[in-house]
Coordinates of C-alpha atoms and ligand atoms in Angstrom, one line a residue:
M847 CA -1.7 1.2 -8.9
C848 CA 0.2 2.8 -11.8
G849 CA 3.8 1.8 -12.3
I850 CA 6.6 3.5 -14.3
V851 CA 9.8 2.1 -15.7
G852 CA 12.1 4.1 -18.0
A853 CA 15.7 3.6 -19.3
V854 CA 18.5 5.2 -21.4
S855 CA 21.1 2.7 -22.4
N856 CA 23.5 1.7 -25.2
Q857 CA 21.7 -1.7 -25.5
N858 CA 18.1 -2.7 -26.3
I859 CA 16.2 -1.9 -23.1
V860 CA 12.8 -3.4 -24.0
P861 CA 13.4 -6.6 -21.9
I862 CA 14.3 -4.6 -18.9
L863 CA 11.3 -2.3 -19.3
V864 CA 8.9 -5.2 -19.6
Q865 CA 10.4 -7.3 -16.8
G866 CA 10.2 -4.1 -14.7
L867 CA 6.4 -3.9 -15.5
A868 CA 6.1 -7.6 -14.5
R869 CA 7.7 -6.8 -11.1
L870 CA 5.2 -4.0 -10.6
E871 CA 2.2 -6.1 -11.5
Y872 CA 1.5 -6.8 -7.8
R873 CA 0.5 -3.1 -7.4
G874 CA -2.7 -3.7 -9.4
Y875 CA -3.3 -2.4 -13.0
D876 CA -5.7 -2.7 -15.8
S877 CA -3.6 -2.0 -18.9
C878 CA 0.1 -1.7 -19.8
G879 CA 2.3 -0.4 -22.5
V880 CA 5.9 0.3 -23.6
A881 CA 7.3 3.0 -26.0
V882 CA 10.8 3.3 -27.4
Y883 CA 12.8 5.4 -29.8
A884 CA 13.4 3.4 -33.0
N885 CA 13.8 5.9 -35.8
G886 CA 10.7 7.6 -34.4
L887 CA 8.4 6.7 -31.6
K888 CA 7.1 3.1 -31.5
R889 CA 4.9 1.5 -28.9
A890 CA 2.9 -1.5 -27.8
R891 CA -0.1 -1.4 -25.5
S892 CA -2.4 -3.9 -24.0
T893 CA -5.5 -4.2 -21.7
A894 CA -4.5 -7.7 -20.8
R895 CA -1.6 -8.8 -18.6
V896 CA 2.1 -7.9 -19.0
S897 CA 2.6 -11.4 -20.4
E898 CA 0.4 -10.5 -23.4
L899 CA 2.4 -7.3 -23.9
M900 CA 5.5 -9.4 -24.0
A901 CA 3.9 -11.6 -26.7
Q902 CA 3.0 -8.6 -28.7
I903 CA 6.6 -7.3 -28.5
A904 CA 8.0 -10.6 -29.5
T905 CA 5.9 -10.5 -32.6
T906 CA 6.6 -6.9 -33.6
H907 CA 10.3 -7.1 -32.6
L908 CA 10.0 -3.8 -30.7
Q909 CA 13.5 -2.7 -29.8
G910 CA 15.3 0.5 -28.7
T911 CA 17.9 2.0 -26.4
T912 CA 15.7 4.7 -24.9
G913 CA 12.2 3.9 -23.6
I914 CA 9.4 4.1 -21.1
A915 CA 6.8 1.7 -19.8
H916 CA 3.8 1.8 -17.7
T917 CA 1.1 -0.2 -15.9
R918 CA -2.1 1.8 -15.6
W919 CA -4.8 1.8 -13.0
A920 CA -7.7 3.7 -14.6
T921 CA -8.7 7.0 -13.0
H922 CA -9.7 9.2 -16.0
G923 CA -11.0 7.1 -18.9
A924 CA -11.9 3.4 -19.0
P925 CA -9.3 0.7 -19.2
A926 CA -8.8 0.6 -23.0
V927 CA -5.9 0.5 -25.3
H928 CA -6.3 4.1 -26.4
N929 CA -6.1 5.2 -22.8
A930 CA -3.1 3.1 -21.9
H931 CA 0.2 4.8 -21.5
P932 CA 2.7 5.7 -23.0
H933 CA 0.9 8.6 -24.7
F934 CA 2.3 10.4 -27.7
S935 CA 1.9 14.0 -28.6
H936 CA 0.1 14.7 -32.0
G937 CA -0.1 17.9 -33.9
P938 CA -0.9 20.6 -33.7
G939 CA -2.8 20.0 -36.9
A940 CA -6.1 18.8 -38.1
D941 CA -5.0 15.3 -38.9
A942 CA -3.1 13.5 -36.1
S943 CA -1.9 10.7 -38.4
S944 CA -0.1 13.2 -40.7
R945 CA 1.8 14.6 -37.7
P946 CA 3.8 11.8 -36.1
G947 CA 4.2 12.3 -32.4
R948 CA 7.5 13.6 -31.0
I949 CA 6.9 13.4 -27.2
A950 CA 6.3 10.1 -25.4
L951 CA 5.1 10.2 -21.8
V952 CA 4.0 8.0 -18.9
H953 CA 2.4 9.4 -15.7
N954 CA 1.3 8.2 -12.3
G955 CA -1.0 10.4 -10.3
I956 CA -3.9 12.8 -11.1
I957 CA -3.7 16.2 -12.9
E958 CA -6.5 18.2 -11.3
N959 CA -6.6 21.0 -13.8
H960 CA -6.6 18.7 -16.9
D961 CA -9.9 20.1 -18.2
E962 CA -8.7 23.6 -18.4
L963 CA -5.3 22.6 -19.9
R964 CA -7.1 20.4 -22.5
A965 CA -9.2 23.3 -23.6
S966 CA -6.3 25.6 -24.0
L967 CA -4.3 22.9 -25.9
Q968 CA -7.3 22.1 -28.1
A969 CA -7.5 25.8 -28.9
K970 CA -3.9 25.5 -30.2
G971 CA -4.9 22.7 -32.5
Y972 CA -3.8 19.7 -30.4
L973 CA -5.9 16.6 -31.0
F974 CA -6.7 14.3 -28.1
Q975 CA -6.7 10.5 -28.6
S976 CA -7.7 9.5 -25.0
Q977 CA -9.8 10.5 -22.1
T978 CA -6.9 10.6 -19.8
D979 CA -5.6 13.5 -17.7
T980 CA -2.1 12.3 -18.7
E981 CA -2.4 13.2 -22.4
V982 CA -2.6 16.9 -21.5
I983 CA 0.9 16.8 -20.1
C984 CA 2.2 15.1 -23.3
H985 CA 0.7 17.8 -25.5
L986 CA 1.7 20.6 -23.1
V987 CA 5.4 19.5 -23.2
D988 CA 5.1 19.3 -27.0
S989 CA 3.7 22.9 -27.1
L990 CA 6.7 24.1 -25.0
Y991 CA 9.4 22.2 -26.8
D992 CA 12.1 24.2 -28.5
G993 CA 15.0 21.8 -28.9
D994 CA 15.6 21.1 -25.2
L995 CA 13.3 18.5 -23.4
F996 CA 14.6 19.4 -19.9
E997 CA 13.5 23.0 -20.4
A998 CA 10.2 22.0 -22.0
V999 CA 9.3 19.7 -19.1
K1000 CA 10.3 22.3 -16.4
A1001 CA 8.2 24.9 -18.2
A1002 CA 5.2 22.5 -18.3
L1003 CA 5.4 21.6 -14.6
G1004 CA 4.6 25.1 -13.7
S1005 CA 1.1 24.7 -15.2
L1006 CA 0.3 21.4 -13.6
R1007 CA -1.9 21.1 -10.5
G1008 CA -2.2 17.7 -8.7
A1009 CA 0.1 14.8 -8.2
Y1010 CA 2.4 13.2 -10.6
A1011 CA 5.5 11.2 -11.4
I1012 CA 6.3 11.4 -15.1
A1013 CA 8.9 9.9 -17.4
V1014 CA 9.2 11.5 -20.8
F1015 CA 11.4 11.4 -23.9
C1016 CA 11.4 13.1 -27.3
K1017 CA 12.2 11.7 -30.7
D1018 CA 14.4 14.7 -31.5
E1019 CA 16.7 13.9 -28.5
P1020 CA 16.7 10.2 -28.6
H1021 CA 19.2 9.5 -25.8
R1022 CA 17.6 11.6 -23.2
L1023 CA 14.9 10.9 -20.6
I1024 CA 13.3 13.4 -18.2
G1025 CA 11.6 12.4 -14.9
A1026 CA 9.8 14.6 -12.4
R1027 CA 7.7 14.0 -9.3
V1028 CA 5.3 15.8 -7.1
G1029 CA 3.1 13.7 -4.8
S1030 CA 3.9 10.3 -6.5
P1031 CA 7.1 8.3 -5.9
L1032 CA 9.9 8.2 -8.5
I1033 CA 13.4 6.8 -8.2
L1034 CA 16.5 6.9 -10.4
G1035 CA 18.7 3.8 -10.9
V1036 CA 22.3 3.9 -11.9
G1037 CA 23.3 0.9 -14.0
P1038 CA 26.3 -1.2 -13.1
D1039 CA 28.1 0.0 -16.2
S1040 CA 27.4 3.7 -15.1
Q1041 CA 26.2 4.2 -18.7
S1042 CA 22.6 2.9 -18.5
H1043 CA 20.3 4.9 -16.3
Y1044 CA 16.8 4.1 -15.2
L1045 CA 13.6 5.7 -13.8
A1046 CA 11.0 3.7 -11.9
S1047 CA 8.2 4.3 -9.5
D1048 CA 9.5 1.6 -7.1
A1049 CA 13.0 0.1 -6.6
M1050 CA 11.4 -3.3 -7.0
A1051 CA 10.9 -2.6 -10.7
L1052 CA 14.7 -2.6 -11.1
A1053 CA 15.5 -5.7 -8.9
G1054 CA 18.2 -7.6 -10.7
V1055 CA 19.0 -4.6 -12.9
T1056 CA 20.6 -2.3 -10.4
D1057 CA 20.6 -1.8 -6.6
Q1058 CA 22.1 1.7 -6.9
I1059 CA 19.1 4.0 -6.3
V1060 CA 18.6 7.7 -5.9
Y1061 CA 15.3 8.7 -4.3
L1062 CA 13.8 11.8 -5.9
E1063 CA 12.2 14.2 -3.5
E1064 CA 9.1 16.3 -3.9
G1065 CA 9.5 18.6 -6.9
D1066 CA 12.7 17.1 -8.1
V1067 CA 13.4 16.9 -11.9
A1068 CA 15.9 14.4 -13.4
D1069 CA 17.7 14.8 -16.7
I1070 CA 19.0 11.4 -17.7
Q1071 CA 21.4 10.7 -20.5
L1072 CA 23.7 8.0 -21.6
G1073 CA 26.5 7.9 -18.9
K1074 CA 25.3 10.9 -17.0
Y1075 CA 22.4 12.5 -15.1
W1076 CA 21.5 15.8 -13.5
L1077 CA 19.0 16.5 -10.8
V1078 CA 17.3 19.8 -9.8
D1079 CA 15.0 20.6 -6.9
K1080 CA 11.6 22.1 -7.0
A1081 CA 13.1 25.6 -7.5
F1082 CA 15.1 24.0 -10.4
K1083 CA 18.3 24.6 -8.4
P1084 CA 21.0 22.0 -9.2
L1085 CA 21.3 19.2 -6.6
T1086 CA 24.6 17.7 -5.6
A1087 CA 25.4 14.0 -5.1
A1088 CA 25.5 14.7 -1.4
Q1089 CA 21.9 16.1 -1.5
R1090 CA 20.5 13.1 -3.4
P1091 CA 23.0 10.3 -2.6
V1092 CA 23.0 7.0 -4.4
K1093 CA 21.9 4.3 -2.0
T1094 CA 22.3 0.6 -2.2
V1095 CA 18.9 -0.9 -2.0
H1096 CA 18.1 -4.6 -1.9
A1097 CA 14.8 -4.8 -3.5
H1098 CA 14.1 -8.5 -2.8
S1099 CA 13.8 -9.8 -6.3
G1100 CA 13.4 -13.2 -4.7
A1101 CA 10.2 -12.1 -3.1
A1102 CA 8.5 -12.6 -6.5
E1103 CA 9.0 -16.4 -6.2
L1104 CA 5.8 -18.2 -5.3
G1105 CA 7.5 -21.4 -4.0
P1106 CA 5.0 -24.1 -3.1
Y1107 CA 2.1 -21.7 -2.8
R1108 CA -0.8 -21.1 -5.2
H1109 CA -1.0 -17.4 -4.7
Y1110 CA 1.1 -14.7 -3.1
M1111 CA -1.6 -14.1 -0.6
Q1112 CA -1.4 -17.6 0.7
K1113 CA 2.4 -17.4 0.7
E1114 CA 2.2 -14.2 2.7
I1115 CA -0.3 -15.6 5.2
F1116 CA 2.1 -18.4 5.9
E1117 CA 5.1 -16.0 6.1
Q1118 CA 3.6 -14.4 9.2
P1119 CA 5.6 -16.3 11.8
R1120 CA 8.8 -15.2 10.0
A1121 CA 7.6 -11.6 9.4
I1122 CA 6.8 -11.2 13.1
A1123 CA 10.1 -12.8 14.2
D1124 CA 12.0 -10.4 11.9
T1125 CA 10.0 -7.4 13.0
L1126 CA 10.7 -8.2 16.6
E1127 CA 14.3 -9.4 16.1
G1128 CA 16.7 -8.0 18.6
V1129 CA 14.0 -6.6 20.9
T1130 CA 15.0 -7.9 24.2
S1131 CA 13.8 -5.0 26.3
I1132 CA 11.5 -1.9 25.8
Q1133 CA 13.6 1.1 24.8
P1134 CA 12.3 4.4 23.3
E1135 CA 15.4 4.2 21.0
L1136 CA 13.6 1.5 19.1
F1137 CA 11.6 4.4 17.5
D1138 CA 14.4 6.9 17.0
G1139 CA 14.3 8.8 13.7
A1140 CA 17.3 9.8 11.6
D1141 CA 17.6 13.1 13.6
A1142 CA 15.2 12.7 16.5
S1143 CA 15.2 11.0 19.8
A1144 CA 12.0 9.2 20.7
A1145 CA 12.8 9.5 24.4
R1146 CA 12.6 13.3 24.1
V1147 CA 9.5 13.2 22.0
F1148 CA 7.6 10.7 24.2
K1149 CA 8.1 13.0 27.2
D1150 CA 6.6 15.9 25.3
I1151 CA 3.2 14.3 24.3
D1152 CA -0.1 13.7 26.0
S1153 CA -2.1 12.0 23.3
V1154 CA -1.9 9.9 20.2
L1155 CA -3.6 10.5 16.8
I1156 CA -3.4 7.5 14.4
L1157 CA -3.8 8.2 10.7
A1158 CA -4.0 5.4 8.1
C1159 CA -6.1 3.8 5.2
G1160 CA -7.5 0.3 4.5
T1161 CA -6.1 -2.6 6.5
S1162 CA -3.5 -0.3 8.1
Y1163 CA -6.4 1.7 9.6
Y1164 CA -7.7 -1.4 11.2
S1165 CA -4.3 -2.1 12.8
G1166 CA -4.6 1.4 14.2
C1167 CA -8.1 0.7 15.6
T1168 CA -6.7 -2.3 17.4
A1169 CA -3.8 -0.3 18.8
K1170 CA -6.2 2.2 20.3
Y1171 CA -7.4 -0.5 22.7
W1172 CA -3.8 -1.2 23.7
L1173 CA -2.7 2.4 24.0
E1174 CA -5.6 3.4 26.2
S1175 CA -5.6 0.3 28.4
I1176 CA -1.9 -0.4 28.8
A1177 CA -0.2 3.0 28.2
K1178 CA -3.3 5.0 29.5
I1179 CA -2.8 7.6 26.7
P1180 CA -5.8 9.1 25.0
T1181 CA -5.9 7.9 21.4
Q1182 CA -7.8 8.8 18.4
V1183 CA -7.8 6.9 15.1
E1184 CA -8.9 8.4 11.8
V1185 CA -9.2 7.4 8.2
A1186 CA -6.5 9.6 6.6
S1187 CA -8.7 10.7 3.7
E1188 CA -11.3 12.1 6.1
Y1189 CA -8.8 13.7 8.5
R1190 CA -7.0 15.7 5.8
Y1191 CA -10.2 17.5 4.8
R1192 CA -12.0 18.1 8.0
D1193 CA -11.7 20.9 10.5
S1194 CA -10.1 19.4 13.6
V1195 CA -8.7 20.8 16.8
P1196 CA -4.9 20.4 16.7
N1197 CA -3.0 19.6 19.9
P1198 CA 0.8 20.2 19.5
R1199 CA 1.4 17.7 22.3
T1200 CA -0.1 14.9 20.2
L1201 CA 2.0 12.2 18.7
V1202 CA 0.8 11.7 15.2
V1203 CA 1.3 8.1 14.2
T1204 CA 0.9 7.1 10.6
I1205 CA 0.6 3.4 9.7
T1206 CA 1.3 2.3 6.2
Q1207 CA 2.7 -0.8 4.5
S1208 CA 4.0 1.0 1.5
G1209 CA 4.9 4.4 3.0
E1210 CA 3.5 5.9 -0.2
T1211 CA -0.3 6.0 0.2
A1212 CA -1.3 9.4 -1.0
D1213 CA -4.0 10.1 1.5
T1214 CA -1.9 9.0 4.5
L1215 CA 1.0 11.2 3.3
A1216 CA -1.4 14.1 2.8
A1217 CA -2.9 13.6 6.3
L1218 CA 0.5 13.6 7.8
R1219 CA 1.4 16.9 6.1
H1220 CA -2.0 18.4 7.1
A1221 CA -1.3 17.5 10.8
Q1222 CA 2.2 19.0 10.5
S1223 CA 0.7 22.2 8.9
L1224 CA -1.5 22.4 12.0
G1225 CA 1.5 22.6 14.2
M1226 CA 1.7 18.9 15.2
T1227 CA 5.4 18.3 14.7
H1228 CA 5.7 15.1 16.7
T1229 CA 5.3 12.4 14.1
L1230 CA 6.0 8.7 14.0
T1231 CA 5.4 6.1 11.3
I1232 CA 5.0 2.3 11.5
C1233 CA 6.0 1.4 8.0
N1234 CA 7.2 -1.6 6.0
V1235 CA 9.4 0.3 3.5
A1236 CA 12.5 2.0 5.1
T1237 CA 13.2 4.1 2.0
S1238 CA 9.6 5.4 1.6
A1239 CA 8.4 9.0 1.6
M1240 CA 6.6 8.4 4.9
V1241 CA 9.8 7.4 6.7
R1242 CA 11.6 10.3 5.3
E1243 CA 8.9 12.8 6.3
C1244 CA 8.2 11.5 9.9
E1245 CA 10.3 12.5 12.9
L1246 CA 10.4 8.9 14.3
A1247 CA 9.9 5.5 12.8
Y1248 CA 9.5 1.8 13.4
I1249 CA 10.2 -0.3 10.3
T1250 CA 8.3 -3.5 10.2
R1251 CA 10.1 -6.3 8.5
A1252 CA 7.3 -8.2 6.8
G1253 CA 9.3 -8.2 3.5
V1254 CA 7.8 -7.3 0.2
E1255 CA 4.0 -7.9 0.1
I1256 CA 2.7 -8.7 -3.3
G1257 CA -0.9 -9.7 -2.7
V1258 CA -3.2 -6.7 -2.9
A1259 CA -5.0 -7.8 0.2
S1260 CA -2.6 -7.1 3.0
T1261 CA -1.9 -9.9 5.5
K1262 CA 1.6 -10.2 6.9
A1263 CA 2.0 -6.4 6.8
F1264 CA -1.0 -6.1 9.1
T1265 CA 0.3 -8.5 11.7
A1266 CA 3.7 -6.9 11.5
Q1267 CA 2.1 -3.5 12.0
L1268 CA 0.4 -4.9 15.1
A1269 CA 3.7 -6.1 16.4
G1270 CA 5.2 -2.6 15.9
L1271 CA 2.2 -0.9 17.5
F1272 CA 2.3 -3.2 20.5
L1273 CA 5.9 -2.3 21.0
L1274 CA 5.0 1.4 20.7
T1275 CA 2.3 0.9 23.4
L1276 CA 4.9 -0.6 25.7
A1277 CA 7.4 2.1 25.0
L1278 CA 4.8 4.8 25.7
A1279 CA 3.6 3.0 28.8
Q1280 CA 7.2 2.9 30.0
S1281 CA 7.8 6.5 29.3
R1282 CA 4.6 7.4 31.3
G1283 CA 5.7 5.2 34.3
M1284 CA 3.0 2.6 33.5
L1285 CA 5.2 -0.4 32.8
S1286 CA 6.7 -2.4 35.7
D1287 CA 9.7 -4.6 35.1
T1288 CA 7.6 -7.7 35.7
E1289 CA 5.0 -6.6 33.1
E1290 CA 7.7 -5.7 30.6
A1291 CA 9.3 -9.2 31.0
R1292 CA 5.8 -10.8 30.6
H1293 CA 5.1 -8.9 27.4
I1294 CA 8.5 -9.6 25.9
K1295 CA 8.1 -13.3 26.6
A1296 CA 4.7 -13.3 24.9
M1297 CA 6.0 -11.5 21.9
R1298 CA 8.9 -13.9 21.6
H1299 CA 6.5 -16.8 21.6
L1300 CA 4.3 -15.2 18.8
P1301 CA 5.9 -16.9 15.8
A1302 CA 5.3 -20.3 17.4
A1303 CA 1.7 -19.3 18.3
L1304 CA 1.1 -18.1 14.8
Q1305 CA 2.4 -21.4 13.4
A1306 CA -0.1 -23.3 15.6
V1307 CA -2.9 -21.1 14.2
L1308 CA -1.8 -21.7 10.6
A1309 CA -2.2 -25.5 11.3
L1310 CA -5.9 -24.9 11.5
E1311 CA -6.1 -24.3 7.7
P1312 CA -8.0 -27.6 6.9
Q1313 CA -10.8 -26.6 9.3
V1314 CA -11.0 -23.1 7.7
I1315 CA -11.1 -24.7 4.2
A1316 CA -14.3 -26.6 5.4
W1317 CA -15.9 -23.3 6.4
A1318 CA -14.8 -21.7 3.1
E1319 CA -16.8 -24.3 1.2
D1320 CA -20.0 -23.0 2.9
F1321 CA -19.1 -19.4 2.4
A1322 CA -18.3 -19.8 -1.3
A1323 CA -22.1 -20.2 -2.0
K1324 CA -23.1 -17.2 0.0
E1325 CA -23.5 -13.6 -1.1
N1326 CA -23.5 -11.9 2.3
A1327 CA -21.7 -12.4 5.6
L1328 CA -21.6 -10.7 9.0
F1329 CA -18.6 -10.5 11.2
L1330 CA -18.9 -9.8 15.0
G1331 CA -16.3 -9.0 17.6
R1332 CA -16.1 -7.1 20.8
G1333 CA -13.4 -4.9 22.3
M1334 CA -10.0 -5.2 20.7
H1335 CA -11.4 -8.0 18.5
Y1336 CA -13.9 -5.7 16.9
P1337 CA -11.2 -4.3 14.5
I1338 CA -10.3 -7.9 13.8
A1339 CA -13.9 -8.5 12.7
L1340 CA -13.7 -5.4 10.5
E1341 CA -10.4 -6.7 9.0
G1342 CA -12.0 -10.2 8.4
A1343 CA -14.9 -8.6 6.6
L1344 CA -12.7 -6.4 4.5
K1345 CA -10.5 -9.4 3.5
L1346 CA -13.6 -11.4 2.4
K1347 CA -15.2 -8.6 0.4
E1348 CA -12.0 -7.5 -1.4
I1349 CA -11.0 -10.9 -2.7
S1350 CA -14.1 -13.0 -2.9
Y1351 CA -16.5 -10.2 -3.7
I1352 CA -19.0 -11.4 -1.1
H1353 CA -20.7 -8.5 0.6
A1354 CA -19.4 -8.6 4.2
E1355 CA -19.7 -6.2 7.1
A1356 CA -18.6 -6.2 10.6
Y1357 CA -20.3 -4.9 13.8
P1358 CA -19.3 -4.7 17.4
A1359 CA -21.5 -7.5 18.7
G1360 CA -23.3 -5.3 21.1
E1361 CA -24.7 -3.3 18.2
L1362 CA -26.3 -6.4 16.7
K1363 CA -29.8 -5.7 17.9
H1364 CA -29.6 -2.1 16.7
G1365 CA -29.8 -3.0 13.1
P1366 CA -27.9 -6.0 11.6
L1367 CA -30.0 -8.6 13.4
A1368 CA -32.8 -7.7 10.9
L1369 CA -30.6 -9.3 8.2
V1370 CA -29.9 -12.5 10.0
T1371 CA -31.4 -15.6 8.3
S1372 CA -30.0 -19.0 7.5
A1373 CA -28.5 -17.5 4.3
M1374 CA -26.3 -15.1 6.3
P1375 CA -23.3 -16.7 7.9
V1376 CA -22.2 -14.9 11.1
V1377 CA -18.5 -15.1 11.9
T1378 CA -17.8 -14.4 15.6
V1379 CA -14.4 -13.8 17.1
A1380 CA -14.9 -15.2 20.6
P1381 CA -11.7 -15.3 22.6
H1382 CA -11.9 -16.1 26.3
D1383 CA -11.8 -12.5 27.6
A1384 CA -13.8 -10.3 29.8
L1385 CA -16.5 -9.8 27.2
L1386 CA -17.0 -13.4 26.3
E1387 CA -20.2 -13.8 28.4
K1388 CA -21.7 -10.7 26.7
L1389 CA -20.7 -12.1 23.3
K1390 CA -22.4 -15.4 24.1
S1391 CA -25.6 -13.5 24.6
N1392 CA -25.2 -11.9 21.2
M1393 CA -24.6 -15.4 19.7
H1394 CA -27.9 -16.6 21.2
E1395 CA -29.6 -13.7 19.5
V1396 CA -28.3 -14.9 16.2
R1397 CA -29.2 -18.5 16.7
A1398 CA -32.7 -17.7 17.8
R1399 CA -33.2 -16.1 14.4
G1400 CA -32.0 -19.2 12.5
G1401 CA -28.6 -17.6 11.8
V1402 CA -25.6 -19.9 11.3
L1403 CA -22.6 -19.1 13.5
Y1404 CA -19.0 -19.7 12.6
V1405 CA -17.1 -19.1 15.9
L1406 CA -13.4 -18.7 16.6
A1407 CA -13.1 -19.7 20.2
D1408 CA -10.2 -20.3 22.6
A1409 CA -9.7 -23.6 24.3
D1410 CA -11.4 -22.3 27.5
S1411 CA -14.2 -20.3 25.8
K1412 CA -16.5 -23.3 26.5
I1413 CA -18.4 -23.1 23.2
E1414 CA -19.1 -26.4 21.5
S1415 CA -20.1 -27.2 18.0
A1416 CA -23.8 -27.9 17.4
E1417 CA -26.4 -27.7 14.7
G1418 CA -26.0 -24.2 13.2
L1419 CA -22.9 -23.5 15.3
H1420 CA -19.5 -24.3 13.8
V1421 CA -16.5 -23.8 16.1
I1422 CA -12.8 -23.6 15.4
R1423 CA -10.8 -23.9 18.6
M1424 CA -7.8 -21.6 18.6
P1425 CA -4.7 -23.2 20.2
E1426 CA -4.4 -20.9 23.2
H1427 CA -5.7 -17.7 24.6
Y1428 CA -3.1 -15.0 24.0
G1429 CA -4.0 -12.1 26.3
E1430 CA -3.4 -8.7 24.8
L1431 CA -1.8 -10.1 21.7
S1432 CA -4.8 -12.3 20.9
P1433 CA -6.0 -10.1 17.9
M1434 CA -2.8 -11.0 16.1
L1435 CA -3.7 -14.7 16.2
H1436 CA -7.5 -14.3 15.6
V1437 CA -7.0 -12.4 12.4
V1438 CA -5.1 -15.4 10.8
P1439 CA -8.1 -17.8 10.3
L1440 CA -10.1 -14.8 8.9
Q1441 CA -7.4 -14.2 6.3
L1442 CA -7.4 -17.9 5.5
L1443 CA -11.2 -17.9 5.3
A1444 CA -11.2 -15.0 2.8
Y1445 CA -8.4 -16.7 0.8
H1446 CA -10.0 -20.1 0.5
T1447 CA -13.5 -18.7 -0.2
A1448 CA -12.0 -16.6 -3.0
C1449 CA -10.2 -19.7 -4.4
A1450 CA -13.4 -21.7 -4.3
R1451 CA -15.2 -18.9 -6.2
G1452 CA -12.3 -18.7 -8.7
T1453 CA -11.5 -15.0 -8.4
D1454 CA -8.1 -13.4 -9.1
V1455 CA -6.9 -13.6 -5.5
D1456 CA -3.7 -11.6 -5.8
K1457 CA -5.1 -8.9 -8.1
P1458 CA -8.8 -8.4 -7.1
R1459 CA -10.8 -6.4 -9.6
N1460 CA -10.6 -2.6 -9.3
L1461 CA -8.1 -2.6 -6.4
A1462 CA -4.5 -1.6 -6.2
K1463 CA -1.7 -2.5 -3.9
S1464 CA -0.2 0.9 -3.4
V1465 CA -2.8 3.8 -3.7
T1466 CA -0.6 6.7 -4.8
V1467 CA -3.5 8.8 -6.0
E1468 CA -6.1 10.5 -3.9
Ligands
G6P261 C1 -4.6 -0.4 -0.5 C2 -4.2 -1.8 -0.3 C3 -4.5 -2.2 1.1 C4 -3.8 -1.3 2.1 C5 -4.2 0.2 1.8 C6 -3.3 1.1 2.6 O1 -6.0 -0.3 -0.4 O2 -4.9 -2.6 -1.2 O3 -4.0 -3.6 1.3 O4 -4.2 -1.7 3.4 O5 -4.0 0.5 0.4 O6 -2.0 1.0 2.2 P1 -0.7 1.3 3.0 O7 0.5 1.0 2.1 O8 -0.8 2.7 3.4 O9 -0.7 0.4 4.2

């Protein structure tokens, strides 16, 4: 998704801006650009990769001490150079080329009232060069500019509806940069020399430049100049350093190294034993305190709830679907799971005794944040997040939190963040079970032992990679695939299908195996591989009947079975035997071969695994 980097310095900041964009590439984008002040506004833009933008800059010798840069993920207007940010204001006047721009601006988010703003600016003589919603902000600031950019931006914000993080500068005040945010993340970085200051959508963009970060909150506006900066809140009231403290943030610049792996996704799949070990580090017993928030006690909250509502998007939603099985069977607490973008807009019946659990790798997903706020507005104040980014908006806005320690995830298709979320959700299940008197000491000890062994168990599953590669060779030639699972492995089948479709572009769907004969069986032929997650659990015999239904129609089965599932390979039946049956935690192991299957199938088809077409890592727009 879109990324922003901006800087004011006494040195050429173009290398920092462009390296910042390179660090944000993992979020997904389709064009990029950089603009600086150099005796006027100058820019370079590209619809290729950041590396191509770097080559352009090397040729044109673009340099400057104030500038902004952007990676764009198209929402309004196709991916094209004229739609790429930064945008410049033109006019007002009939001939844009005769009126060199004075405002340069980049934007993440969506301006909902852009049509009406465009019409009123066109009426004033502004000429539009792009189809973006962003360009209206640029001209709007220009129309309100009267020698003070901070005042012009503040005035413009009052007319904007929607979500935005912006960074803007003006050629008439070349050592000043203004940033503002509503609904999209923005941070301010203080350079080691305290002279240079930066803006970015993500601390990762500034890794290696500065670790001194100020997190802007909803509605904040930043006025950044050489050697100083000011912040105001949404009412434009000045903020003190205590209200928006500078925090030291280690943004893992090392995470960008691929090491021996071909892609970040592969690296991240193989990092899962470490991610789970880190996420569970120090957990030697189940304590509600594991979930305490900055100002709230989980023990108190857990006593005050009678149900759970899980809200999430994408892969995080599937971890929530898996957790529902745990929460209802182990903690015996009624649990509902909803896609955040649906929940936020539907009429629902609020229960103030519900614990609202958001699950999000990034902590910045727009729909999940909006769903949380919607639940809060309905009077559901008990909120908890399972999140991978401790400094994210989600962690700041939830009462309680469990921070997973998967580390930075670069591949757009989530892998290690998913299993780390499952680890956090399993702990939450046990903590709620304990709080409700459903967890004996013996059971607690058994579960802790199983969790401690997870990294080793994951390592053993990763060793199955060569067998999965053999499956992937078959899948690479297919255009459709069906995934089946039952019980708590049904969400794992869903996740397996999602992984395959997002990175290999093979159409894949998942069904609870019992539903097979209610529709998908009609699709089964020898051209439709059927992946079956078949652990040795209470539903295995039922699942075997479903597998017979597939084979009887000439379908080819690819089965993940435990050692004691008693399913043998045969004509049209391929079996990978998982090392051990892992009880309640089995979903965490079974998802791994499915991640590898998607990965190797995508590699065999030659797709851009880490940056699949049209997708973004962090979806900060609705
Ligand atoms: C995007 C990503 C997915 C992710 C989803 C939710 O679609 O590509 O990998 O699962 O957003 O993101 P979150 O950060 O909230 O977990």
